[in-house]
Amino acid sequence: PTSSLPKATPIFVTGVDKTHVHLQTEGNDVSLTRGEVRTFKDYERRLGARRSDVQQIAEEMRSLSQVAIERSDEADSLYLMAQRVEGGAKLIGRLARLKEAALEQRVKADSTYWQAVRSVDDASAVLANVATRYGGIYQAVVDSDETAPAELRFYKD
């Protein structure tokens, strides 16, 4: 799956001074404080961390789905064996419930997996758009003669 988010357009930096970054967006001159720019960068980092978390959840859900399939197959096999064994009728009801529970777990794990995959795709698209739209701002701050070393390290991370 791919995200249906529109593509971002970059914001162009017209200048950087000690307190502000000056931008040209859609014919308007706008300025941001360095704190606001740091907030954008921090947002980008947090979104990247969330994307990684959701990606890990997707991988775990895929594994859980596989385990549920195996458990369902085991319960089905035991169910068939119980039908052939004398006295196995006592277990048939329990095995049928186990198989049904394993199938429910698989459906839930599959559903959660696909939701997580879509979320990862959407987060990736948002991150790409953020990088496109705001990347020039970060780079302008890094390249600026006005940037203090502590701030320089912040934007390079």
Coordinates of C-alpha atoms in Angstrom, one line a residue:
P1 CA 0.0 0.0 0.0
T2 CA 1.1 3.5 -0.7
S3 CA -0.2 6.7 0.9
S4 CA -2.5 9.0 -0.9
L5 CA -1.1 12.2 0.7
P6 CA -0.4 15.0 -1.7
K7 CA 3.2 15.9 -2.4
A8 CA 4.8 18.7 -0.4
T9 CA 6.3 21.7 -2.0
P10 CA 9.5 23.1 -0.4
I11 CA 9.7 26.3 1.5
F12 CA 12.5 28.5 0.4
V13 CA 14.7 30.4 2.8
T14 CA 15.5 34.0 2.0
G15 CA 17.7 34.7 4.9
V16 CA 18.9 33.6 8.4
D17 CA 19.8 36.0 11.2
K18 CA 20.5 35.6 14.9
T19 CA 16.9 35.1 15.9
H20 CA 14.8 34.3 12.8
V21 CA 14.7 32.3 9.7
H22 CA 13.1 34.3 6.8
L23 CA 11.0 32.3 4.3
Q24 CA 9.3 32.8 1.0
T25 CA 6.1 30.8 0.8
E26 CA 3.4 31.2 -1.8
G27 CA 4.3 34.9 -2.4
N28 CA 4.4 35.8 1.3
D29 CA 7.4 36.7 3.4
V30 CA 7.2 34.8 6.7
S31 CA 9.8 34.4 9.5
L32 CA 10.2 31.8 12.1
T33 CA 12.1 32.0 15.3
R34 CA 14.9 29.4 15.7
G35 CA 12.8 27.9 18.5
E36 CA 10.0 27.3 16.0
V37 CA 12.4 25.7 13.6
R38 CA 13.7 23.4 16.4
T39 CA 10.1 22.5 17.1
F40 CA 9.6 21.4 13.5
K41 CA 12.8 19.3 13.7
D42 CA 11.8 17.8 17.0
Y43 CA 8.4 16.9 15.5
E44 CA 10.1 15.2 12.6
R45 CA 12.2 13.1 14.9
R46 CA 9.3 12.1 17.1
L47 CA 7.3 11.1 14.0
G48 CA 10.2 9.0 12.8
A49 CA 10.4 7.2 16.2
R50 CA 6.6 6.5 16.0
R51 CA 7.0 5.1 12.5
S52 CA 9.7 2.7 13.8
D53 CA 7.4 1.7 16.7
V54 CA 4.5 1.0 14.4
Q55 CA 6.8 -0.9 12.0
Q56 CA 7.9 -3.1 14.9
I57 CA 4.2 -3.7 15.8
A58 CA 3.5 -4.8 12.2
E59 CA 6.3 -7.3 12.3
E60 CA 5.1 -8.7 15.6
M61 CA 1.6 -9.0 14.3
R62 CA 2.8 -10.9 11.2
S63 CA 4.6 -13.3 13.6
L64 CA 1.5 -13.7 15.8
S65 CA -0.6 -14.4 12.7
Q66 CA 1.8 -17.2 11.8
V67 CA 1.6 -18.6 15.3
A68 CA -2.2 -18.5 15.2
I69 CA -2.1 -20.4 11.9
E70 CA 0.1 -23.1 13.4
R71 CA -2.1 -23.4 16.5
S72 CA -5.2 -23.6 14.3
D73 CA -3.6 -26.4 12.3
E74 CA -2.6 -28.2 15.4
A75 CA -6.1 -28.0 16.9
D76 CA -7.6 -29.2 13.5
S77 CA -5.2 -32.1 13.5
L78 CA -6.0 -33.0 17.1
Y79 CA -9.7 -32.7 16.3
L80 CA -9.4 -35.1 13.4
M81 CA -7.4 -37.6 15.6
A82 CA -10.0 -37.3 18.4
Q83 CA -12.7 -38.3 16.0
R84 CA -10.9 -41.5 15.1
V85 CA -9.9 -42.5 18.6
E86 CA -12.2 -44.3 20.9
G87 CA -13.3 -42.0 23.7
G88 CA -12.1 -38.9 21.7
A89 CA -15.7 -37.5 21.5
K90 CA -15.1 -36.0 24.9
L91 CA -12.4 -33.8 23.5
I92 CA -14.0 -32.8 20.2
G93 CA -15.9 -29.8 21.7
R94 CA -12.9 -28.4 23.4
L95 CA -10.7 -28.9 20.3
A96 CA -13.3 -27.2 18.1
R97 CA -13.3 -24.2 20.5
L98 CA -9.5 -24.1 20.5
K99 CA -9.5 -24.1 16.7
E100 CA -12.1 -21.3 16.6
A101 CA -10.1 -19.2 19.1
A102 CA -6.9 -19.7 17.1
L103 CA -8.7 -18.6 13.9
E104 CA -10.1 -15.5 15.7
Q105 CA -6.6 -14.6 16.9
R106 CA -5.3 -14.9 13.3
V107 CA -8.0 -12.6 11.9
K108 CA -7.3 -10.0 14.6
A109 CA -3.5 -10.3 14.1
D110 CA -3.9 -10.0 10.3
S111 CA -6.2 -7.0 10.7
T112 CA -3.8 -5.3 13.1
Y113 CA -0.9 -6.1 10.8
W114 CA -2.5 -4.4 7.8
Q115 CA -3.5 -1.4 9.9
A116 CA 0.1 -1.1 11.0
V117 CA 1.4 -1.4 7.5
R118 CA -0.9 1.4 6.3
S119 CA 0.1 3.5 9.3
V120 CA 3.8 3.0 8.4
D121 CA 3.1 4.0 4.8
D122 CA 1.3 7.1 5.9
A123 CA 4.0 8.1 8.4
S124 CA 6.6 7.5 5.8
A125 CA 4.8 9.8 3.4
V126 CA 4.4 12.5 6.0
L127 CA 8.1 12.2 6.9
A128 CA 9.0 12.5 3.2
N129 CA 6.7 15.6 2.9
V130 CA 8.2 17.1 6.0
A131 CA 11.7 16.6 4.7
T132 CA 10.8 18.1 1.4
R133 CA 8.9 21.1 2.8
Y134 CA 11.2 21.9 5.8
G135 CA 14.5 20.3 4.9
G136 CA 15.8 23.5 3.2
I137 CA 15.0 25.4 6.4
Y138 CA 17.1 23.1 8.5
Q139 CA 19.9 23.1 6.0
A140 CA 19.9 26.9 5.8
V141 CA 20.2 27.1 9.6
V142 CA 23.1 24.6 9.5
D143 CA 24.8 26.5 6.7
S144 CA 24.3 29.9 8.4
D145 CA 27.2 31.8 9.8
E146 CA 24.8 32.8 12.6
T147 CA 24.3 29.3 13.9
A148 CA 25.9 28.6 17.3
P149 CA 27.6 25.2 17.6
A150 CA 25.0 23.8 20.0
E151 CA 22.2 24.6 17.5
L152 CA 24.3 23.3 14.6
R153 CA 24.5 19.8 16.3
F154 CA 20.7 19.9 16.9
Y155 CA 19.9 20.3 13.2
K156 CA 22.4 17.8 12.0
D157 CA 20.9 15.0 14.1

